[in-house]
XYZ file of N, CA and C in Angstrom:
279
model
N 3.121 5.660 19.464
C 2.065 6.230 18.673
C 0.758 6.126 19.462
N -0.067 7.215 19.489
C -1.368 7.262 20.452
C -2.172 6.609 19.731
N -3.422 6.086 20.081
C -4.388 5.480 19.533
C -4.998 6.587 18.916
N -5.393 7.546 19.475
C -6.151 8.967 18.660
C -5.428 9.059 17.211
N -4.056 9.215 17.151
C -3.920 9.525 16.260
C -3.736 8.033 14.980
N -3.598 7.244 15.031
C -4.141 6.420 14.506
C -5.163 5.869 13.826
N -6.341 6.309 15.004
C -7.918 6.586 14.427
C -7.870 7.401 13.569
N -7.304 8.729 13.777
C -7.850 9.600 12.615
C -7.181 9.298 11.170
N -8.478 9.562 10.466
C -8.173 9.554 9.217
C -8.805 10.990 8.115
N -7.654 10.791 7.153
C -7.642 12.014 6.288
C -8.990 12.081 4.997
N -9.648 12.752 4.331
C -10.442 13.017 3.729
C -9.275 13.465 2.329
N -9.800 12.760 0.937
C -9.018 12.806 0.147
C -8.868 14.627 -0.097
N -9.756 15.327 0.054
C -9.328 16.685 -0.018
C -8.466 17.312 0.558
N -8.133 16.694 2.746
C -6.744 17.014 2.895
C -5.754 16.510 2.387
N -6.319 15.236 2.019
C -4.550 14.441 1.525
C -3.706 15.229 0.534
N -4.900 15.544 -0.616
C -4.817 16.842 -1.567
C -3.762 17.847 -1.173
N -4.385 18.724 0.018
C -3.704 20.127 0.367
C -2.712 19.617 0.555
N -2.023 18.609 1.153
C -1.247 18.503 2.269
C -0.113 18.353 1.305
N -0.051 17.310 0.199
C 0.529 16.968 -0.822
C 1.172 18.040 -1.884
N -0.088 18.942 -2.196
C -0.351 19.897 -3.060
C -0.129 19.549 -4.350
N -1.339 18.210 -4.311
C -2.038 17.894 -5.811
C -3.423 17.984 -5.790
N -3.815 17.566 -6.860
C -5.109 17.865 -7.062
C -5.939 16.321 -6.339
N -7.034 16.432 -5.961
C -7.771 15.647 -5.608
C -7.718 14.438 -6.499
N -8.228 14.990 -7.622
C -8.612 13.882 -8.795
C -7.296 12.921 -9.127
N -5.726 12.967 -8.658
C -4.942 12.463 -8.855
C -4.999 11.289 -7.843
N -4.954 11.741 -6.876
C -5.015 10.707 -5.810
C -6.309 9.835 -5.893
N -7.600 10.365 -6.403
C -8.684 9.339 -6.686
C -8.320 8.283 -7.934
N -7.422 8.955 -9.127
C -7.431 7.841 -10.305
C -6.165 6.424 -9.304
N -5.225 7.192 -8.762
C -4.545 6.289 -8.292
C -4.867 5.023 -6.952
N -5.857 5.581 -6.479
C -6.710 4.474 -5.843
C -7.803 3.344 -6.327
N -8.322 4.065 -7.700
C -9.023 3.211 -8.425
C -8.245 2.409 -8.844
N -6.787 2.672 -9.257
C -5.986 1.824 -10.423
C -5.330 0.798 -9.594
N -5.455 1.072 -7.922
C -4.724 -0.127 -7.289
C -3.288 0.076 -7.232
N -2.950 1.881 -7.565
C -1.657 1.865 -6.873
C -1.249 3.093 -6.250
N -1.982 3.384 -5.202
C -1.880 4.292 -4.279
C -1.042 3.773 -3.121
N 0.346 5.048 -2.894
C 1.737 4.447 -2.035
C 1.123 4.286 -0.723
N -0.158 4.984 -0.471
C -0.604 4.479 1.337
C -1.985 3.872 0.918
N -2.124 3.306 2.298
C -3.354 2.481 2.256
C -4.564 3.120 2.354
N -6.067 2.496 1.804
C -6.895 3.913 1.710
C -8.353 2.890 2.204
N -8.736 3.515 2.909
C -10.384 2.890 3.049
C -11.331 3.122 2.855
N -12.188 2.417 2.254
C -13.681 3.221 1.186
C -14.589 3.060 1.956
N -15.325 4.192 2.419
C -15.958 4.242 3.692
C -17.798 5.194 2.871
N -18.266 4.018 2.442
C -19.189 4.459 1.295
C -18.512 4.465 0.014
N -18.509 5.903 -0.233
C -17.976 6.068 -1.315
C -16.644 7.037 -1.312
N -16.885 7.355 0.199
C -15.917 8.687 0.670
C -14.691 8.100 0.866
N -13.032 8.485 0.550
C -11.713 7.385 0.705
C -11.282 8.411 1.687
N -10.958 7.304 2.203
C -10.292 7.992 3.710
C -8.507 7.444 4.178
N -7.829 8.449 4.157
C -6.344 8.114 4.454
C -6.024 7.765 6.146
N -5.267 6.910 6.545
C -5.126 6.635 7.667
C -3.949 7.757 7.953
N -3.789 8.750 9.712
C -2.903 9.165 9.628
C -1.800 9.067 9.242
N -1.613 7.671 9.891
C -0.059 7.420 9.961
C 0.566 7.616 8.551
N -0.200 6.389 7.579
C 0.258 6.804 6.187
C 0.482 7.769 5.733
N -0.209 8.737 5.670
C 0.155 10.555 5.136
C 1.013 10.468 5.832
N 1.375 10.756 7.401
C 2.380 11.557 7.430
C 4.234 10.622 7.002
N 3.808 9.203 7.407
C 4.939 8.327 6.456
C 5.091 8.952 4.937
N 4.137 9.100 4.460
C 3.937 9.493 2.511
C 4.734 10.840 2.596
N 4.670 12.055 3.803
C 5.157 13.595 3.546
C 6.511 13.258 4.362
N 6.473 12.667 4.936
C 8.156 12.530 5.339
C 8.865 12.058 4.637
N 8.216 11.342 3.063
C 9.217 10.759 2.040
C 9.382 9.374 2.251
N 8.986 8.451 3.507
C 9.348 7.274 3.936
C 8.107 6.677 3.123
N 8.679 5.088 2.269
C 7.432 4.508 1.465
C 6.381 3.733 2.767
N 5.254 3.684 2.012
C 4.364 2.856 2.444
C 4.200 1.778 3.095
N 3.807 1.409 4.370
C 3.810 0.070 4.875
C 3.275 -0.897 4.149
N 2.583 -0.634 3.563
C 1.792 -2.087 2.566
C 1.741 -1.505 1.068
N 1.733 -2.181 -0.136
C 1.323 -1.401 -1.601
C -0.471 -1.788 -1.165
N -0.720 -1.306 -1.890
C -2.426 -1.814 -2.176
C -2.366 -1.828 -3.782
N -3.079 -3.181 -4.089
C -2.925 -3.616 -5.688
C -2.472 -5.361 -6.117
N -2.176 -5.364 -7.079
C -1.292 -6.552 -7.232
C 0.042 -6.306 -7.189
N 0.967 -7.554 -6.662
C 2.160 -7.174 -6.366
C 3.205 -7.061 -7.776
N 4.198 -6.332 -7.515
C 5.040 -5.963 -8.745
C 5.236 -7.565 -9.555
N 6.190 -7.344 -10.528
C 6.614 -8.211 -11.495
C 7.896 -9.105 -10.429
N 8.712 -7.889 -9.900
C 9.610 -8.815 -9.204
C 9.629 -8.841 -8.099
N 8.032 -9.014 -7.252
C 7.916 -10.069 -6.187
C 7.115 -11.299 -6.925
N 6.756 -11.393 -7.640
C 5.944 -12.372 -8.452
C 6.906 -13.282 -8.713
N 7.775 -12.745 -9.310
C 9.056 -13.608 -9.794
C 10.317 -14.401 -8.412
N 10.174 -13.550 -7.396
C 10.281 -14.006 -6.390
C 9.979 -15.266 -5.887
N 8.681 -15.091 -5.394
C 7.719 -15.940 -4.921
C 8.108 -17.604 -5.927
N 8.119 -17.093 -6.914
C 7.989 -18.372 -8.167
C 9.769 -19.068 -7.821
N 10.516 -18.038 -7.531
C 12.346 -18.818 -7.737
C 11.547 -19.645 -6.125
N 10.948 -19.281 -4.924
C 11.139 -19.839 -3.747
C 10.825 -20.728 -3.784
N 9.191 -21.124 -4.493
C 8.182 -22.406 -4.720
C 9.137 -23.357 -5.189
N 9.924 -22.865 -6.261
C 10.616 -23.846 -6.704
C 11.464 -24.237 -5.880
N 12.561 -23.299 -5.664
C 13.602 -23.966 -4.474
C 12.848 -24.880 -3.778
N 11.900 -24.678 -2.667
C 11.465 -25.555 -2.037
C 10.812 -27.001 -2.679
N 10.330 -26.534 -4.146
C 10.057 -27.825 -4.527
C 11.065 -28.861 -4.651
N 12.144 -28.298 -5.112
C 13.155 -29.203 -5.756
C 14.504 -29.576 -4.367
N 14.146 -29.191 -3.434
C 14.737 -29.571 -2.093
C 13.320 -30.813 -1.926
N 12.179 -30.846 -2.064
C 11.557 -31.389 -1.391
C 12.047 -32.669 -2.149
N 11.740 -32.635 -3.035
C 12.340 -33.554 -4.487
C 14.084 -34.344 -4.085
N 14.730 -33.703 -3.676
C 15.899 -33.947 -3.210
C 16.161 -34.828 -1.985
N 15.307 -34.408 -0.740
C 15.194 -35.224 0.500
C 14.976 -36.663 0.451
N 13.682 -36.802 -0.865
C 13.328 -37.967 -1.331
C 13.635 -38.599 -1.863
N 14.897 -38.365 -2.464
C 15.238 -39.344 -3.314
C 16.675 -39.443 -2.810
């Protein structure tokens, strides 16, 4: 992957065309913290990183969510803490 294209980034109006939705969809879904690519607020103007669009139009998901994480990585996270707690708990005694 070139660095040029990396740098560039999309203006929510191409992300729009490219998609063929409306602007205003892709703005509520960045406010709400769950837009499938990553987005950078550059003022006030949101700007798409290439790569993401074209990952998003090839159908391939997102390298990162942006937001809080789902219910079942949450729930995840919580079975591991424990495992590890209760191994730690175990060694010790």
């Amino acid at each position: 992957m070139t660095e040029e294209k990396m740098k560039k980034m999309y203006s929510l109006k191409e992300v729009a065309e490219l998609t063929q939705t409306k602007p205003q969809t892709w703005r509520v879904w960045v406010m709400r913290g769950k837009s499938p690519i990553l987005y950078v607020k550059m003022g006030k103007i949101i700007r798409f990183p290439a790569t993401e669009v074209e990952r998003l139009l090839a159908g391939r998901p997102a390298t990162r969510r942006v937001g809080r994480p789902s219910k079942e990585e949450l729930a995840a996270r919580e079975r591991e803490k424990r495992f590890e707690f209760e191994e730690a708990n175990n060694d010790a005694a």
